[in-house]
Short mmCIF file of C-alpha atoms and ligand atoms in Angstrom, two decimals:
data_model
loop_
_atom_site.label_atom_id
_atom_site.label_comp_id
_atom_site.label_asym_id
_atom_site.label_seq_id
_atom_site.Cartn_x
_atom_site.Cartn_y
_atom_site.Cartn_z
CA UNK A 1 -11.71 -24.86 -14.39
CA UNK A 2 -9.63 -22.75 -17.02
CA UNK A 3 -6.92 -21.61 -15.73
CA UNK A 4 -7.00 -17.76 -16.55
CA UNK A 5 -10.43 -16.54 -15.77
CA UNK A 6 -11.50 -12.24 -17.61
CA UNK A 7 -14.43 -10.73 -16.95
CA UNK A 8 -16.28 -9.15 -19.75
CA UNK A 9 -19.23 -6.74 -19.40
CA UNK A 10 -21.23 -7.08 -21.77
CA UNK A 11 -23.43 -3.99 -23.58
CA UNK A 12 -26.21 -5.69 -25.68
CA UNK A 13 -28.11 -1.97 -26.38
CA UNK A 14 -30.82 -1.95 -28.71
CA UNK A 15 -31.64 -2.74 -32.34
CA UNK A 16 -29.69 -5.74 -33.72
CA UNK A 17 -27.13 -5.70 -30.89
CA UNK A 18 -28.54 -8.13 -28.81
CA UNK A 19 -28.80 -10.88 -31.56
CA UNK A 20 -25.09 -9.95 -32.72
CA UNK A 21 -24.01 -9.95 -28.91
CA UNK A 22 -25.42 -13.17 -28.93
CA UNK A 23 -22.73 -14.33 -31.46
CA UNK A 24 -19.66 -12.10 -30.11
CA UNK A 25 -19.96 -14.35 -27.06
CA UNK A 26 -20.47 -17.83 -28.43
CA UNK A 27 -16.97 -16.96 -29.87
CA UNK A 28 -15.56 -15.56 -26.82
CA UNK A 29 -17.04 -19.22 -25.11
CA UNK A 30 -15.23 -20.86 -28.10
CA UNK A 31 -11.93 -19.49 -27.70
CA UNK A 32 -11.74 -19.81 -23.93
CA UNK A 33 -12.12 -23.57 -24.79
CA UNK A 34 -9.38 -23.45 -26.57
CA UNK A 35 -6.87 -21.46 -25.05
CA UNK A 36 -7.90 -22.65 -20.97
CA UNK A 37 -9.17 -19.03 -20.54
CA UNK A 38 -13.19 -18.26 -19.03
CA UNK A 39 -14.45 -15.30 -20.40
CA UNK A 40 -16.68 -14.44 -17.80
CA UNK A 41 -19.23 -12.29 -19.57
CA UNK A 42 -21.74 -9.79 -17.50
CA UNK A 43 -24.93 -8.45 -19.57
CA UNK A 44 -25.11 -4.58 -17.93
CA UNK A 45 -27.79 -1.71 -19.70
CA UNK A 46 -27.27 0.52 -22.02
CA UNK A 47 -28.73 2.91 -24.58
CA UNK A 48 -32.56 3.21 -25.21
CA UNK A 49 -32.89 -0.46 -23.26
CA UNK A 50 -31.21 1.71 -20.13
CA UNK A 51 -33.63 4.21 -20.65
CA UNK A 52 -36.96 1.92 -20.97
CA UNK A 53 -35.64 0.39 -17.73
CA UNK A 54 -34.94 3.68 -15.87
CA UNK A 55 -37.87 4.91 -16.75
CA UNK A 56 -39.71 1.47 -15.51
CA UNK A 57 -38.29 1.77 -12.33
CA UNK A 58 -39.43 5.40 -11.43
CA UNK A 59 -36.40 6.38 -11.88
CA UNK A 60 -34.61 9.19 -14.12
CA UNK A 61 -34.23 8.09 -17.57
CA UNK A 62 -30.69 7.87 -18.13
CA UNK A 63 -28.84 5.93 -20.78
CA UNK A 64 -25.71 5.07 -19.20
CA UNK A 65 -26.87 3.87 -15.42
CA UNK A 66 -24.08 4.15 -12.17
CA UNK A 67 -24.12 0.23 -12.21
CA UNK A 68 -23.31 0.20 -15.97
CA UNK A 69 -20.03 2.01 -15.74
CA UNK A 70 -19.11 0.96 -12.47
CA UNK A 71 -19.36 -2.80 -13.93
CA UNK A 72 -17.52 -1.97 -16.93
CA UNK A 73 -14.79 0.22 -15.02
CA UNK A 74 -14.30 -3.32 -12.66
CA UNK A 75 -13.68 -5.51 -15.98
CA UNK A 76 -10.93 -6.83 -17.85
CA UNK A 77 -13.05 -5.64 -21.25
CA UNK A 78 -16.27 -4.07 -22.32
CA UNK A 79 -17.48 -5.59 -25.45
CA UNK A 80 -20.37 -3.39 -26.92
CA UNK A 81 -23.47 -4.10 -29.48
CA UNK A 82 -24.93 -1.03 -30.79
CA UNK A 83 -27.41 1.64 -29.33
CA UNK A 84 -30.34 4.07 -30.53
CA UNK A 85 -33.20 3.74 -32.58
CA UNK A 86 -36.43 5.28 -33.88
CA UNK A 87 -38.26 5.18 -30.03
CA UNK A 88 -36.00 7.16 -28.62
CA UNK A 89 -35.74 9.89 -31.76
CA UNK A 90 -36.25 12.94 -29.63
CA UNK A 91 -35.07 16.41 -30.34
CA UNK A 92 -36.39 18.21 -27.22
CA UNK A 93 -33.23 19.66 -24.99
CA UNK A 94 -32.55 17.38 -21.98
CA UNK A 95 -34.88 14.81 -23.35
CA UNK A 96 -32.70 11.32 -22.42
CA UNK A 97 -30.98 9.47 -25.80
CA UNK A 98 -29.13 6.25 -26.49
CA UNK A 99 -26.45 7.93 -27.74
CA UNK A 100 -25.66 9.74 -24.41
CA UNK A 101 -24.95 6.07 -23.02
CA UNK A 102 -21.82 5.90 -25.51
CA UNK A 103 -20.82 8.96 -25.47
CA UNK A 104 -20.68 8.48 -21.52
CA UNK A 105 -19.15 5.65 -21.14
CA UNK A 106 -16.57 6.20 -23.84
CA UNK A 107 -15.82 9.32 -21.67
CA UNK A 108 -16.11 7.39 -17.93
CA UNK A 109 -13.66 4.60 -19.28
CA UNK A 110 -11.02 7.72 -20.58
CA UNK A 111 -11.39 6.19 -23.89
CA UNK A 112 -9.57 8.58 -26.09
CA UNK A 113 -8.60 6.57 -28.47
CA UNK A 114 -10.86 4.75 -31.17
CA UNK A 115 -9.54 2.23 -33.88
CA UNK A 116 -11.01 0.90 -36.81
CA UNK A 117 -8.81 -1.12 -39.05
CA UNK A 118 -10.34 -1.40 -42.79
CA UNK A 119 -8.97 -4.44 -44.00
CA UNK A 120 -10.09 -5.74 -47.48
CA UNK A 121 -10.74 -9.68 -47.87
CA UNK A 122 -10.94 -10.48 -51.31
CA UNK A 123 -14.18 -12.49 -51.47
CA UNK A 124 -16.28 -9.72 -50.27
CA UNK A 125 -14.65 -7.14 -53.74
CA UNK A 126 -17.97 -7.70 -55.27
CA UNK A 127 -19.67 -6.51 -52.33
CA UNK A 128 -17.47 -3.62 -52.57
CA UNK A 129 -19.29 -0.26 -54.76
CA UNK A 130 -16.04 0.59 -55.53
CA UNK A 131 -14.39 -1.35 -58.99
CA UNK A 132 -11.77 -4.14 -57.97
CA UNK A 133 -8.67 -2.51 -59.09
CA UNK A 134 -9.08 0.49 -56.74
CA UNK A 135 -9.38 -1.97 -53.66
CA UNK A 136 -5.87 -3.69 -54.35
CA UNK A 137 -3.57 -3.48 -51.52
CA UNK A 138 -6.22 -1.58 -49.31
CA UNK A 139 -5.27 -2.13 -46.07
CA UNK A 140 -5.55 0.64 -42.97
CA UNK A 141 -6.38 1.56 -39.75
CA UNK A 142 -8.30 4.59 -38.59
CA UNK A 143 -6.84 6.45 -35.43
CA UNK A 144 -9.87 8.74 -34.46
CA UNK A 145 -9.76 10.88 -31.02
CA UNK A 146 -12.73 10.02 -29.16
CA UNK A 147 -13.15 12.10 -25.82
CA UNK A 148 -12.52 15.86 -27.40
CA UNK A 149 -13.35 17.77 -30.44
CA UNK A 150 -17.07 18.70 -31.11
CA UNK A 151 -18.36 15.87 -29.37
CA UNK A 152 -17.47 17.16 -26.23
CA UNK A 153 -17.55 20.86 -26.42
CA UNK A 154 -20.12 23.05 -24.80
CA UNK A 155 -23.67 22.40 -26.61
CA UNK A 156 -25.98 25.43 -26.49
CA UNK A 157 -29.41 26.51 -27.65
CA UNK A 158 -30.80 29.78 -26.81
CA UNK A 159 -34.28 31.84 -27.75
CA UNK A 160 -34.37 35.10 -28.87
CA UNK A 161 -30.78 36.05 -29.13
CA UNK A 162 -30.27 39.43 -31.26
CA UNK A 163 -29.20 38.97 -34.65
CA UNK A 164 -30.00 35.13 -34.97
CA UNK A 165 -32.19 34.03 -37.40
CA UNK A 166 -32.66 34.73 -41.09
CA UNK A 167 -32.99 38.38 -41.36
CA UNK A 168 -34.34 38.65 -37.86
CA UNK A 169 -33.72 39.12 -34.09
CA UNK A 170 -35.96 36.74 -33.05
CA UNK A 171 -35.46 32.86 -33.52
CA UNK A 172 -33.18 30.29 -31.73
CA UNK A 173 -29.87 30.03 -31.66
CA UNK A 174 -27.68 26.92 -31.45
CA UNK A 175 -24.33 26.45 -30.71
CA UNK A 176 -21.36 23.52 -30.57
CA UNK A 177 -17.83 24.28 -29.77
CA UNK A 178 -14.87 22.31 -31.31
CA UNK A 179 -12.34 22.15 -28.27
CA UNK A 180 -8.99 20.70 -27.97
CA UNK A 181 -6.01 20.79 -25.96
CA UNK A 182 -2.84 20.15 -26.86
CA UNK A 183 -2.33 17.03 -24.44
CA UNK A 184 -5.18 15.79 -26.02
CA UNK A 185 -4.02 15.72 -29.41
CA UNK A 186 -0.45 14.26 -28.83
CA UNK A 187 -1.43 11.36 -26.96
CA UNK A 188 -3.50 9.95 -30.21
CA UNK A 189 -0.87 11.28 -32.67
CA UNK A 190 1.76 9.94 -31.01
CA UNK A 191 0.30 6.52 -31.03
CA UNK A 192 -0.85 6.69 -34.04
CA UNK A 193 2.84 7.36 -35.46
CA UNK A 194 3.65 4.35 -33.17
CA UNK A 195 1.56 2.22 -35.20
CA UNK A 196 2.77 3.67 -38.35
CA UNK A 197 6.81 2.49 -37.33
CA UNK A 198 5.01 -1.11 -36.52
CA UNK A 199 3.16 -0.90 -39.93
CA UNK A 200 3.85 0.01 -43.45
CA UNK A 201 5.46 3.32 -42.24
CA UNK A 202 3.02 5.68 -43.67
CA UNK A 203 1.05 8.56 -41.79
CA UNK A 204 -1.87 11.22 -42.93
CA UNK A 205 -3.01 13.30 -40.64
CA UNK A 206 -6.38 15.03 -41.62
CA UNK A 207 -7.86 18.12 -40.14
CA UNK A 208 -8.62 21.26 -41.56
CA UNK A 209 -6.82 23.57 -40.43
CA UNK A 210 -7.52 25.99 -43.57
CA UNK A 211 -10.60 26.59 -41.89
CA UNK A 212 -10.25 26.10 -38.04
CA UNK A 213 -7.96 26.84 -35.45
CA UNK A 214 -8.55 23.56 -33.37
CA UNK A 215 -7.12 22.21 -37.06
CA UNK A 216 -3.61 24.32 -37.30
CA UNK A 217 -2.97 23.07 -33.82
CA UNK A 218 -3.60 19.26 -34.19
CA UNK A 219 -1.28 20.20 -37.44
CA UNK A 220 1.28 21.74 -35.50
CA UNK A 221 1.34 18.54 -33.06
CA UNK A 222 1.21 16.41 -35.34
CA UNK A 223 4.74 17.78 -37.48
CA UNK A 224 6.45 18.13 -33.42
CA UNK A 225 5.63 14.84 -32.90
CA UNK A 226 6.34 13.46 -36.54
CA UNK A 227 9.91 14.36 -35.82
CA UNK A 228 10.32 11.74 -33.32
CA UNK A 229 10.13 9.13 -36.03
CA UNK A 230 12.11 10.09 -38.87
CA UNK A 231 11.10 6.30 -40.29
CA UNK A 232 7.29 7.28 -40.70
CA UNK A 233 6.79 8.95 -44.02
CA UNK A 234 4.38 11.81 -42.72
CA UNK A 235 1.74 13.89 -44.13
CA UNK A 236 -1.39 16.21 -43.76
CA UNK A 237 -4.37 16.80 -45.66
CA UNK A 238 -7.44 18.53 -45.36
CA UNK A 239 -10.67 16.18 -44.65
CA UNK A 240 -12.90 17.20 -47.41
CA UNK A 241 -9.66 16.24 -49.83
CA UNK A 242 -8.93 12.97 -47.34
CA UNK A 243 -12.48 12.01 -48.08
CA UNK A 244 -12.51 12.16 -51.65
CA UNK A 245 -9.14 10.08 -51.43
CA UNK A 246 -10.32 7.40 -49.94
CA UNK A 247 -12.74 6.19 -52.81
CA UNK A 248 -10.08 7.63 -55.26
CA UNK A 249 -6.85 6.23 -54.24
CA UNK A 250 -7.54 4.32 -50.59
CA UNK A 251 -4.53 2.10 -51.08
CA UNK A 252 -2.26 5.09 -50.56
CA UNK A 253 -3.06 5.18 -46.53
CA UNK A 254 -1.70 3.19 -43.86
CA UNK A 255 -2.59 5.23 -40.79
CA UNK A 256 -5.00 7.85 -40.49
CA UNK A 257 -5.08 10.17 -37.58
CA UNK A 258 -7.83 12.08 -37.20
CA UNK A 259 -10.19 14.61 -34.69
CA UNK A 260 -12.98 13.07 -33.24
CA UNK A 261 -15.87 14.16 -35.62
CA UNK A 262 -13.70 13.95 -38.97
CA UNK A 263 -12.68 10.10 -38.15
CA UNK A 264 -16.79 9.22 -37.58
CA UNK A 265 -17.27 10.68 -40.57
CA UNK A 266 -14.23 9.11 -42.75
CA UNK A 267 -15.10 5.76 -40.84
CA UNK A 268 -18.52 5.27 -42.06
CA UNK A 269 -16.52 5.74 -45.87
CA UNK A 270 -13.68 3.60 -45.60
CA UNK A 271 -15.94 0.84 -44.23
CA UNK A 272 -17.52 1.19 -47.89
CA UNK A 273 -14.04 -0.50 -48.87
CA UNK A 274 -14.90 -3.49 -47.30
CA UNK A 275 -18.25 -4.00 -48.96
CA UNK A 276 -20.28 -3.32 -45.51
CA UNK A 277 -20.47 -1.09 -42.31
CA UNK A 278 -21.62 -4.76 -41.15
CA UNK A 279 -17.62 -5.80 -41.30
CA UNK A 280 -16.03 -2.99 -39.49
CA UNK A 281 -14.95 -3.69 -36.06
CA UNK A 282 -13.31 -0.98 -33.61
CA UNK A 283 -11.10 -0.63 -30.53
CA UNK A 284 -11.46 2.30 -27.89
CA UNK A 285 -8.40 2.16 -25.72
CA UNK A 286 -7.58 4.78 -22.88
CA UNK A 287 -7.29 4.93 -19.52
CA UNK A 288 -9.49 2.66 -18.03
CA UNK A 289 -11.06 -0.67 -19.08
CA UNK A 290 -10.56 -1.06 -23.33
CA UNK A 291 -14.16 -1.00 -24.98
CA UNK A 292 -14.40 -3.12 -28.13
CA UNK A 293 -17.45 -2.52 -30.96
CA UNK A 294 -18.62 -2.64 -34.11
CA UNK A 295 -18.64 0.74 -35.90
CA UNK A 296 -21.90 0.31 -37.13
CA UNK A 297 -25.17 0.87 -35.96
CA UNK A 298 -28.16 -0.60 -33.99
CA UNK A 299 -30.06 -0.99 -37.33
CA UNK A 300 -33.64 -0.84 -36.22
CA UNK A 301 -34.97 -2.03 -39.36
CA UNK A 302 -33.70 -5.39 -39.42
CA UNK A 303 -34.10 -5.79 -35.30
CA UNK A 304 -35.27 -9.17 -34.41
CA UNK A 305 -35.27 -11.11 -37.56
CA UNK A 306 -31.99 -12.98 -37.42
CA UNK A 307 -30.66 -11.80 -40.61
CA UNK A 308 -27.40 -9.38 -38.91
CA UNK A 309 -24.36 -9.20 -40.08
CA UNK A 310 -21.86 -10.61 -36.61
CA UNK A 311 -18.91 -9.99 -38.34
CA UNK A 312 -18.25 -6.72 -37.11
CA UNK A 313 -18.84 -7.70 -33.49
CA UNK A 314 -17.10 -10.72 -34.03
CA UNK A 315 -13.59 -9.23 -35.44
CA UNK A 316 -14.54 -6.81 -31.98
CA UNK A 317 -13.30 -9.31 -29.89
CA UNK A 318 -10.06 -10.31 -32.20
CA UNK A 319 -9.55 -6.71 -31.15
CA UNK A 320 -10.30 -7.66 -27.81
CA UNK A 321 -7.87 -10.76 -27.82
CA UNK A 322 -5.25 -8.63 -29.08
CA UNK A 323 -5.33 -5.10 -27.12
CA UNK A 324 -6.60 -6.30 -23.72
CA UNK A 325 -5.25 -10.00 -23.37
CA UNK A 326 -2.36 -10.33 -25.51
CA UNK A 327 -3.79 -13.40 -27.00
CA UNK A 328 -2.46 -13.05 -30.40
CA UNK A 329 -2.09 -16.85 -31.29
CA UNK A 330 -6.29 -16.66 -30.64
CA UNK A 331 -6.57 -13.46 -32.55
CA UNK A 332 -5.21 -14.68 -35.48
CA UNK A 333 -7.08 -17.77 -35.51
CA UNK A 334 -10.19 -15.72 -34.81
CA UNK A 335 -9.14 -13.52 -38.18
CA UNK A 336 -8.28 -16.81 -39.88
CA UNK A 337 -11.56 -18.44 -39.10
CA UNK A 338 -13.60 -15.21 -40.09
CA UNK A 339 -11.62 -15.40 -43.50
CA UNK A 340 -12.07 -18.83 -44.34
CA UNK A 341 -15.75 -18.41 -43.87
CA UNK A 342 -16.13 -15.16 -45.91
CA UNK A 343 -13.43 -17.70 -48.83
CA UNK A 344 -16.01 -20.56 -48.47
CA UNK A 345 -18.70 -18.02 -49.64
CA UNK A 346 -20.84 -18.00 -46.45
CA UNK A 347 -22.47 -14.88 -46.10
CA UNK A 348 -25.21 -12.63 -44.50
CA UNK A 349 -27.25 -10.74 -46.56
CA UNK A 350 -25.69 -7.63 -46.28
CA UNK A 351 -22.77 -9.02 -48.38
CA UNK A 352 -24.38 -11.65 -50.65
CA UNK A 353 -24.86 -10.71 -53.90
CA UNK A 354 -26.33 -12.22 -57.40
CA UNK A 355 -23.79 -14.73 -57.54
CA UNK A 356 -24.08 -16.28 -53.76
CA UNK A 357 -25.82 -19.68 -54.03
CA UNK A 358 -29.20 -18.89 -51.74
CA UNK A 359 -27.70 -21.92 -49.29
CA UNK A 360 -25.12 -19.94 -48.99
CA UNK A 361 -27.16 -16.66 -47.25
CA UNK A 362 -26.59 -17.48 -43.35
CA UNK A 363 -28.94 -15.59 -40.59
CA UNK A 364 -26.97 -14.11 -37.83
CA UNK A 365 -26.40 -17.50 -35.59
CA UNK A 366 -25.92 -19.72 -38.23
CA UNK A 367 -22.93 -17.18 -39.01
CA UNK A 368 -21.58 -17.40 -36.02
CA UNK A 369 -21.66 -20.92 -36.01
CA UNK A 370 -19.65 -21.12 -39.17
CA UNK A 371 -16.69 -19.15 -37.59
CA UNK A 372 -16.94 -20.81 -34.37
CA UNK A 373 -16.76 -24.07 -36.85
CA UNK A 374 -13.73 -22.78 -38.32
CA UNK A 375 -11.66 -21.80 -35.30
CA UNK A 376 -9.98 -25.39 -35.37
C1 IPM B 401 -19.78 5.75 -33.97
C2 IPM B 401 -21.21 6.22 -33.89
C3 IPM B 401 -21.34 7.12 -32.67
C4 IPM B 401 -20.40 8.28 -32.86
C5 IPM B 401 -22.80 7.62 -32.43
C6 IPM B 401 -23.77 6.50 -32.30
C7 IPM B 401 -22.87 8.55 -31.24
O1 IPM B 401 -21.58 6.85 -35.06
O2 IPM B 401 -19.31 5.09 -33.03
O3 IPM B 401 -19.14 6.03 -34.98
O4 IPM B 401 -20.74 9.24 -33.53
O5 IPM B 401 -19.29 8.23 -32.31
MG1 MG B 402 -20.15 6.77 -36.57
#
């Protein structure tokens, strides 16, 4: 018996997650050998595979079911896959969709804070669309607010409404409403500044508050709150301009703080920097129990043949080790092991290129395997 026992519930979803779930836990088994922990891990629906089973059951389609959260708000961790896909593509209003499922439980956890570190390793620059020189030194982490902002504003549609339309009275009208308070905007900035003293000392915070009032708020916050660490080098700038910085100039950032619909934007960019979405990994901390994922998607179109990138789950539960157990020593041999695989030119598809011998292209266990290999 280990002596220090978690429990994990596991979110599989749809798409490639359950192959690459597959992989986040054969490392979680790993390092509980290791370190005398048992990771305890609990499969629970969610997404479009909550929905097919609602739905199964007679019951209403829903994609984040009571039993899911309530397992995952009685954990020490939620580790996540990915969820959505083609079959559940449906526009009509109150139709069910995977989505809903992590937009719920991000919500039913009080998960307002998201983190996605873009960290460079310098056998993936080729992978990298970006030319070598522009990736030295890249190295940053991604604060995004995840409970507020547009996400979670009132969403509308309405028929017939005067004036909507081109030209016309007739027509539908849709609406979304960017809301934030001002609570809600200190408590990311404010650790995001925090991470800034414990890193390089350097802050941006992006909105655009040329434009929008939610913007010249999270700007005002952000300069109060700046003032409580005169060591963090501060400054704002405007997403469209933060955007075309990061493939111009991404070494200059160390933290990013963003709103909620900015930072999935500017995340799906930076993880460019690495060479693949399939290498980004991300941390959703809050109230309740921490939720750990890959950033990327449940990529339908390679579901089911073995050929997923783990990585991204994988360096999920280094964040895992780190925020919700304190297990650094484990963390950075979990980093160390993922490096050393990625040095000895093992790769997954997404990331091979012309040069990478074809023994060298590993399906989605056998990649797993290798880092598991190199834990010790
Ligand atoms: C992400 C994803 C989600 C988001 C989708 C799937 C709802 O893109 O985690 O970045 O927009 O937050
Ligand atoms: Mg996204």
């Amino acid at each position: 018996m280990a002596s220090k026992m978690y429990a994990i519930c596991t979110l599989p979803g749809d798409g490639i997650g359950p192959e690459i779930m597959a992989e986040g836990k054969k490392v979680l088994a790993a390092i509980g050998a290791r370190h005398d922990v048992e990771f305890r891990c609990q499969d629970q629906l969610i997404g479009g595979a909550a929905i097919d089973a609602t739905t199964a059951r007679g019951q209403k389609p829903t994609a984040l079911p009571e039993a899911t959260l309530q397992a995952a708000q009685a954990a020490d961790a939620v580790l996540l896959s990915a969820v959505g896909g083609p079959k559940w593509t449906n526009t009509e209003a109150g139709a069910a969709r995977p989505e809903q499922g992590l937009l719920a439980i991000r919500k039913g956890l009080g998960l307002y804070l998201n983190l996605r570190p873009v960290r460079m390793y310098d056998a993936l620059r080729a992978a990298s669309p970006l030319k070598p020189e522009l990736l030295e030194g890249v190295d940053l982490l991604i604060v995004r607010e995840l409970t507020g902002g547009l996400y979670f504003g009132k969403h509308e549609r309405e028929w017939g409404v005067e004036g909507a339309g081109v030209g016309g009275t007739r027509g539908e009208h849709a609406c979304d409403t960017m809301d934030y308070s001002e609570y809600e905007v200190e408590r990311v900035v404010r650790w995001a500044f925090e991470a800034a003293a414990r890193r390089r000392g350097r802050l941006c915070s992006v909105d655009k508050a040329n434009v929008l009032e939610t913007s010249r708020m999270w700007r005002e916050v952000a300069h109060r709150i700046g003032e409580e660490f005169p060591t963090v080098e501060a400054c704002d700038m405007y997403v469209d301009n933060a955007s075309m910085q990061l493939v111009a100039n991404p070494g200059q950032f160390d933290v990013i703080v963003t709103e909620n619909t900015f930072g999935d934007i500017l995340s799906d960019e930076a993880s460019m920097l690495t060479g693949s979405l399939g290498m980004l990994a991300s941390a959703s901390l809050g109230s309740g129990t921490a939720l750990y994922e890959p950033s990327h998607g449940s990529a339908p179109d390679i579901a089911g043949k073995g050929i997923a990138n783990p990585l991204a789950q994988i360096l999920s539960v280094e964040l895992m080790l780190r925020y919700s157990f304190q297990m650094d020593e484990a963390a950075n041999e979990l980093a160390a092991a993922v490096q050393r695989t990625l040095d000895e030119g093992w790769r997954t598809v997404d990331i091979a290129d012309d040069s990478t011998p074809a023994d060298h292209v590993l399906g989605t266990a056998a990649m797993g395997d290798k880092v598991v290999e190199f834990l010790g």
